[in-house]
Coordinates of C-alpha atoms in Angstrom, one line a residue:
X29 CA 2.2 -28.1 -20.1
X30 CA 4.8 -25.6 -20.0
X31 CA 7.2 -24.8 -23.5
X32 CA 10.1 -25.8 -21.0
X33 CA 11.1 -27.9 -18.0
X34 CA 12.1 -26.5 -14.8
X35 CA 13.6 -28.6 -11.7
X36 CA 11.1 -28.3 -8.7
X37 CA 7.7 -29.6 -7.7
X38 CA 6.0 -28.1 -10.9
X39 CA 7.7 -24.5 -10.2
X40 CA 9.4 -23.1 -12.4
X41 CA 12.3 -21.2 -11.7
X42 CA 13.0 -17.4 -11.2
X43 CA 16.1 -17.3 -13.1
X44 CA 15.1 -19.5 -15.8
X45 CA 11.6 -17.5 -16.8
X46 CA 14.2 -14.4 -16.8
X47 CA 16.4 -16.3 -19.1
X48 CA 13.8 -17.1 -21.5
X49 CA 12.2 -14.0 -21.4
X50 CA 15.1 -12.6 -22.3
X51 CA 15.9 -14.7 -25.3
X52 CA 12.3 -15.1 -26.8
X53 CA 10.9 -13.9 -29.7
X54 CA 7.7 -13.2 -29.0
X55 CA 6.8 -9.8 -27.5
X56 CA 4.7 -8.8 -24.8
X57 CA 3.5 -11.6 -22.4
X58 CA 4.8 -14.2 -24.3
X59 CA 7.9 -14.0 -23.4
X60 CA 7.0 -15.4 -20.3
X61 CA 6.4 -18.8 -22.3
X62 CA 7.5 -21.1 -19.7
X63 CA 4.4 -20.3 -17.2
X64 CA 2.0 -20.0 -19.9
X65 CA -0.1 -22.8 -21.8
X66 CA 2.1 -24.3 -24.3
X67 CA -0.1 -23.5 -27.7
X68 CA 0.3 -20.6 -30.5
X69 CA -0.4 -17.5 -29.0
X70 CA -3.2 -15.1 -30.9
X71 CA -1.8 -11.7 -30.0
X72 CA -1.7 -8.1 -30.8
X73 CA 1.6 -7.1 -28.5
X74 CA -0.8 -7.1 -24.8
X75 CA 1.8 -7.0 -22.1
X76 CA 4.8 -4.8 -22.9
X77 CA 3.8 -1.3 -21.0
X78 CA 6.1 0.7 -19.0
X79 CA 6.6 0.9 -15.4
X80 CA 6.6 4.6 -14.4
X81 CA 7.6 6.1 -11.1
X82 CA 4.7 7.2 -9.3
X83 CA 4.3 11.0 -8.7
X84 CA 3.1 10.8 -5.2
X85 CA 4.8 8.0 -3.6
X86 CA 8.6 8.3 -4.0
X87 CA 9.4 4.1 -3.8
X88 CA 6.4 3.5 -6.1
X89 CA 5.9 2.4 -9.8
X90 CA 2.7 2.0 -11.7
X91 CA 1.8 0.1 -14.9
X92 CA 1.0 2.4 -18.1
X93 CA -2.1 -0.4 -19.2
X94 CA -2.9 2.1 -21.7
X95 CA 0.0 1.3 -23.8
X96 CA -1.9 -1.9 -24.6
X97 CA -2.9 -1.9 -28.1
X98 CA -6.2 -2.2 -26.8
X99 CA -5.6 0.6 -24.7
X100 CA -7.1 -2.0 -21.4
X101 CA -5.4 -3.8 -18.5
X102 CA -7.7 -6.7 -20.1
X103 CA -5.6 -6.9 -22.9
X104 CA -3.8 -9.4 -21.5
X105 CA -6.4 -12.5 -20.0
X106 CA -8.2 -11.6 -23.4
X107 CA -5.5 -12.7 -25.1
X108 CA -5.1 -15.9 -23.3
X109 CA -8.6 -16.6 -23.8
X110 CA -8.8 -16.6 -27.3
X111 CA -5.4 -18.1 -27.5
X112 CA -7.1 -21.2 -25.8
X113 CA -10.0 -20.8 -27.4
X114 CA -8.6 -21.0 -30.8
X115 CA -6.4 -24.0 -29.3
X116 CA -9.5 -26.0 -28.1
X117 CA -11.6 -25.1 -31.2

């Protein structure tokens, strides 16, 4: 179940995960709430690296995953996994 409602088949809606991103408290990919399990997050902060321009392809950005406090792109479905884990006991 989602933290909000969205109009649609079970979508949610562009605009409205932007709002909400916007105004959350939580940091990293929490903010995106609305298309994530509704349950209390376990987190470290997984989620809120940069996007840099790429050196070698002028219309290109890649994802700095080492500015994950675990210093891994796996930061992330870790998280969510022991989030649920923790939420199913």
């Amino acid at each position: 179940m989602c933290a909000t409602t969205f109009p649609g088949a079970g979508t949610a809606a562009r605009d409205a995960i932007a709002v909400n991103a916007a105004t959350t408290p939580w940091p990293g990919m929490w903010r995106y709430r609305a298309v994530l399990p509704d349950v209390t997050p376990v987190t470290l902060g997984e989620g809120w690296t940069p996007m840099l321009r790429s050196k070698r392809y002028a219309n290109a950005f890649v994802k700095e995953e080492g500015a994950n406090p675990t210093g891994s792109f796996k930061a992330r479905g870790l998280a969510l996994a022991v989030t649920m884990a923790r939420h199913y006991g």
